């Protein structure tokens, strides 16, 4: 029943987060930051850059959570998990862009619901046609 599938024939779930939906290289981050377009919320900045047709389709996500804002790694990882989860749920509706979600201000409390709603709000702004 659980036969292994060849690597080239694996099915990717709609909500999966494989490597090709992530920004991994320094040049990829630099190109998004260099484009200088961003949306702001209370605690986050969402930097974005349009992707060319030859770069492939679909949105990709990069995360920046500075240690100077959240000293504990548990807290930084919480922010990353929330961001990845919300990106996975909204990825199929997002336009073909490279996105970097950056924590810009230290949250007073780490309320998961509030932070997740803020992330969803920023990603939802990318779906709207005027951007």
PDB file of C-alpha atoms in Angstrom:
ATOM      1  CA  UNK A   1       0.000   0.000   0.000  1.00  0.00           C
ATOM      2  CA  UNK A   2       2.775   2.469   0.848  1.00  0.00           C
ATOM      3  CA  UNK A   3       4.928   1.867  -2.209  1.00  0.00           C
ATOM      4  CA  UNK A   4       7.637   4.415  -2.853  1.00  0.00           C
ATOM      5  CA  UNK A   5       7.077   6.693  -5.794  1.00  0.00           C
ATOM      6  CA  UNK A   6       9.934   7.771  -8.045  1.00  0.00           C
ATOM      7  CA  UNK A   7      11.267  11.213  -7.183  1.00  0.00           C
ATOM      8  CA  UNK A   8      10.065  12.779 -10.444  1.00  0.00           C
ATOM      9  CA  UNK A   9       6.507  11.548 -10.043  1.00  0.00           C
ATOM     10  CA  UNK A  10       5.673  12.696  -6.524  1.00  0.00           C
ATOM     11  CA  UNK A  11       2.390  14.453  -6.104  1.00  0.00           C
ATOM     12  CA  UNK A  12       2.606  17.753  -4.277  1.00  0.00           C
ATOM     13  CA  UNK A  13      -0.318  18.676  -2.073  1.00  0.00           C
ATOM     14  CA  UNK A  14      -2.013  22.003  -2.704  1.00  0.00           C
ATOM     15  CA  UNK A  15      -1.026  23.046   0.811  1.00  0.00           C
ATOM     16  CA  UNK A  16       2.562  21.753   0.732  1.00  0.00           C
ATOM     17  CA  UNK A  17       5.559  24.072   0.962  1.00  0.00           C
ATOM     18  CA  UNK A  18       8.246  22.534  -1.286  1.00  0.00           C
ATOM     19  CA  UNK A  19      11.579  24.195  -1.894  1.00  0.00           C
ATOM     20  CA  UNK A  20      10.568  25.794  -5.196  1.00  0.00           C
ATOM     21  CA  UNK A  21       8.025  27.952  -3.322  1.00  0.00           C
ATOM     22  CA  UNK A  22      10.754  29.392  -1.080  1.00  0.00           C
ATOM     23  CA  UNK A  23      13.335  32.095  -1.560  1.00  0.00           C
ATOM     24  CA  UNK A  24      16.625  30.445  -0.655  1.00  0.00           C
ATOM     25  CA  UNK A  25      19.478  32.437  -2.194  1.00  0.00           C
ATOM     26  CA  UNK A  26      20.921  35.772  -1.186  1.00  0.00           C
ATOM     27  CA  UNK A  27      20.476  37.100  -4.743  1.00  0.00           C
ATOM     28  CA  UNK A  28      16.752  36.300  -4.607  1.00  0.00           C
ATOM     29  CA  UNK A  29      16.360  38.266  -1.376  1.00  0.00           C
ATOM     30  CA  UNK A  30      18.465  41.129  -2.771  1.00  0.00           C
ATOM     31  CA  UNK A  31      16.358  41.409  -5.904  1.00  0.00           C
ATOM     32  CA  UNK A  32      13.142  41.655  -3.868  1.00  0.00           C
ATOM     33  CA  UNK A  33      14.590  44.235  -1.466  1.00  0.00           C
ATOM     34  CA  UNK A  34      16.061  46.131  -4.431  1.00  0.00           C
ATOM     35  CA  UNK A  35      12.643  46.398  -6.095  1.00  0.00           C
ATOM     36  CA  UNK A  36      11.642  48.586  -3.116  1.00  0.00           C
ATOM     37  CA  UNK A  37       7.925  47.796  -3.071  1.00  0.00           C
ATOM     38  CA  UNK A  38       6.378  46.882   0.277  1.00  0.00           C
ATOM     39  CA  UNK A  39       3.109  46.742   2.161  1.00  0.00           C
ATOM     40  CA  UNK A  40       3.090  47.676   5.838  1.00  0.00           C
ATOM     41  CA  UNK A  41       1.065  46.472   8.793  1.00  0.00           C
ATOM     42  CA  UNK A  42       1.467  46.940  12.534  1.00  0.00           C
ATOM     43  CA  UNK A  43       4.288  44.432  12.978  1.00  0.00           C
ATOM     44  CA  UNK A  44       5.260  43.322   9.471  1.00  0.00           C
ATOM     45  CA  UNK A  45       6.529  44.545   6.121  1.00  0.00           C
ATOM     46  CA  UNK A  46       5.685  42.480   3.041  1.00  0.00           C
ATOM     47  CA  UNK A  47       8.255  43.194   0.333  1.00  0.00           C
ATOM     48  CA  UNK A  48       7.353  41.976  -3.147  1.00  0.00           C
ATOM     49  CA  UNK A  49       8.664  41.781  -6.697  1.00  0.00           C
ATOM     50  CA  UNK A  50       6.927  40.674  -9.892  1.00  0.00           C
ATOM     51  CA  UNK A  51       8.314  37.473 -11.400  1.00  0.00           C
ATOM     52  CA  UNK A  52       9.161  37.246 -15.084  1.00  0.00           C
ATOM     53  CA  UNK A  53       7.531  34.512 -17.167  1.00  0.00           C
ATOM     54  CA  UNK A  54      10.834  32.639 -17.591  1.00  0.00           C
ATOM     55  CA  UNK A  55      11.259  32.473 -13.799  1.00  0.00           C
ATOM     56  CA  UNK A  56       8.217  30.236 -13.510  1.00  0.00           C
ATOM     57  CA  UNK A  57       4.719  30.659 -12.170  1.00  0.00           C
ATOM     58  CA  UNK A  58       3.484  30.880  -8.613  1.00  0.00           C
ATOM     59  CA  UNK A  59       4.368  32.906  -5.569  1.00  0.00           C
ATOM     60  CA  UNK A  60       7.502  32.261  -3.518  1.00  0.00           C
ATOM     61  CA  UNK A  61       8.076  33.237   0.111  1.00  0.00           C
ATOM     62  CA  UNK A  62      11.090  34.348   2.089  1.00  0.00           C
ATOM     63  CA  UNK A  63      11.113  35.199   5.787  1.00  0.00           C
ATOM     64  CA  UNK A  64      13.177  37.616   7.869  1.00  0.00           C
ATOM     65  CA  UNK A  65      12.687  37.512  11.641  1.00  0.00           C
ATOM     66  CA  UNK A  66      15.477  39.447  13.354  1.00  0.00           C
ATOM     67  CA  UNK A  67      17.009  38.244  16.586  1.00  0.00           C
ATOM     68  CA  UNK A  68      17.160  41.815  17.858  1.00  0.00           C
ATOM     69  CA  UNK A  69      13.348  41.971  17.858  1.00  0.00           C
ATOM     70  CA  UNK A  70      12.677  38.520  19.319  1.00  0.00           C
ATOM     71  CA  UNK A  71      15.526  37.154  21.394  1.00  0.00           C
ATOM     72  CA  UNK A  72      14.066  33.698  21.990  1.00  0.00           C
ATOM     73  CA  UNK A  73      14.329  31.257  19.091  1.00  0.00           C
ATOM     74  CA  UNK A  74      10.983  29.753  20.116  1.00  0.00           C
ATOM     75  CA  UNK A  75       9.307  33.093  19.422  1.00  0.00           C
ATOM     76  CA  UNK A  76      11.092  33.582  16.085  1.00  0.00           C
ATOM     77  CA  UNK A  77      10.103  30.073  15.011  1.00  0.00           C
ATOM     78  CA  UNK A  78       6.478  30.765  15.959  1.00  0.00           C
ATOM     79  CA  UNK A  79       6.422  33.761  13.614  1.00  0.00           C
ATOM     80  CA  UNK A  80       7.966  31.661  10.827  1.00  0.00           C
ATOM     81  CA  UNK A  81       5.465  28.831  11.322  1.00  0.00           C
ATOM     82  CA  UNK A  82       2.521  31.234  11.239  1.00  0.00           C
ATOM     83  CA  UNK A  83       3.844  32.899   8.079  1.00  0.00           C
ATOM     84  CA  UNK A  84       4.463  29.609   6.254  1.00  0.00           C
ATOM     85  CA  UNK A  85       1.083  28.212   7.251  1.00  0.00           C
ATOM     86  CA  UNK A  86      -0.828  31.264   6.032  1.00  0.00           C
ATOM     87  CA  UNK A  87       1.227  31.393   2.823  1.00  0.00           C
ATOM     88  CA  UNK A  88       0.469  27.719   2.143  1.00  0.00           C
ATOM     89  CA  UNK A  89      -3.247  28.279   2.586  1.00  0.00           C
ATOM     90  CA  UNK A  90      -3.313  31.327   0.278  1.00  0.00           C
ATOM     91  CA  UNK A  91      -0.621  30.368  -2.263  1.00  0.00           C
ATOM     92  CA  UNK A  92      -3.001  29.151  -4.970  1.00  0.00           C
ATOM     93  CA  UNK A  93      -4.741  32.575  -5.013  1.00  0.00           C
ATOM     94  CA  UNK A  94      -1.566  34.681  -4.889  1.00  0.00           C
ATOM     95  CA  UNK A  95      -0.176  36.196  -8.100  1.00  0.00           C
ATOM     96  CA  UNK A  96       3.225  35.193  -9.437  1.00  0.00           C
ATOM     97  CA  UNK A  97       5.488  37.249  -7.164  1.00  0.00           C
ATOM     98  CA  UNK A  98       8.475  36.848  -4.891  1.00  0.00           C
ATOM     99  CA  UNK A  99       7.458  37.835  -1.368  1.00  0.00           C
ATOM    100  CA  UNK A 100       9.497  38.523   1.750  1.00  0.00           C
ATOM    101  CA  UNK A 101       7.674  38.824   5.041  1.00  0.00           C
ATOM    102  CA  UNK A 102       9.804  40.767   7.513  1.00  0.00           C
ATOM    103  CA  UNK A 103       9.086  41.358  11.167  1.00  0.00           C
ATOM    104  CA  UNK A 104       9.483  45.130  11.474  1.00  0.00           C
ATOM    105  CA  UNK A 105       8.361  45.811  15.052  1.00  0.00           C
ATOM    106  CA  UNK A 106       8.506  43.830  18.259  1.00  0.00           C
ATOM    107  CA  UNK A 107       5.062  42.508  19.206  1.00  0.00           C
ATOM    108  CA  UNK A 108       3.995  43.330  22.773  1.00  0.00           C
ATOM    109  CA  UNK A 109       2.418  39.899  23.131  1.00  0.00           C
ATOM    110  CA  UNK A 110       2.799  36.866  20.912  1.00  0.00           C
ATOM    111  CA  UNK A 111      -0.894  36.240  20.332  1.00  0.00           C
ATOM    112  CA  UNK A 112      -1.080  33.639  17.565  1.00  0.00           C
ATOM    113  CA  UNK A 113      -4.517  34.680  16.350  1.00  0.00           C
ATOM    114  CA  UNK A 114      -3.661  38.358  16.089  1.00  0.00           C
ATOM    115  CA  UNK A 115      -0.358  37.723  14.311  1.00  0.00           C
ATOM    116  CA  UNK A 116      -1.907  35.165  11.933  1.00  0.00           C
ATOM    117  CA  UNK A 117      -4.713  37.587  11.076  1.00  0.00           C
ATOM    118  CA  UNK A 118      -2.176  40.333  10.382  1.00  0.00           C
ATOM    119  CA  UNK A 119      -0.198  38.029   8.067  1.00  0.00           C
ATOM    120  CA  UNK A 120      -3.387  36.937   6.273  1.00  0.00           C
ATOM    121  CA  UNK A 121      -4.343  40.589   5.828  1.00  0.00           C
ATOM    122  CA  UNK A 122      -1.021  41.436   4.175  1.00  0.00           C
ATOM    123  CA  UNK A 123      -1.135  38.418   1.888  1.00  0.00           C
ATOM    124  CA  UNK A 124      -4.767  39.230   1.064  1.00  0.00           C
ATOM    125  CA  UNK A 125      -3.702  42.672  -0.163  1.00  0.00           C
ATOM    126  CA  UNK A 126      -1.489  40.928  -2.733  1.00  0.00           C
ATOM    127  CA  UNK A 127      -4.532  39.170  -4.182  1.00  0.00           C
ATOM    128  CA  UNK A 128      -6.362  42.411  -4.924  1.00  0.00           C
ATOM    129  CA  UNK A 129      -6.034  43.484  -8.610  1.00  0.00           C
ATOM    130  CA  UNK A 130      -4.554  46.961  -8.094  1.00  0.00           C
ATOM    131  CA  UNK A 131      -1.148  45.669  -6.889  1.00  0.00           C
TER     132      UNK A 131
END
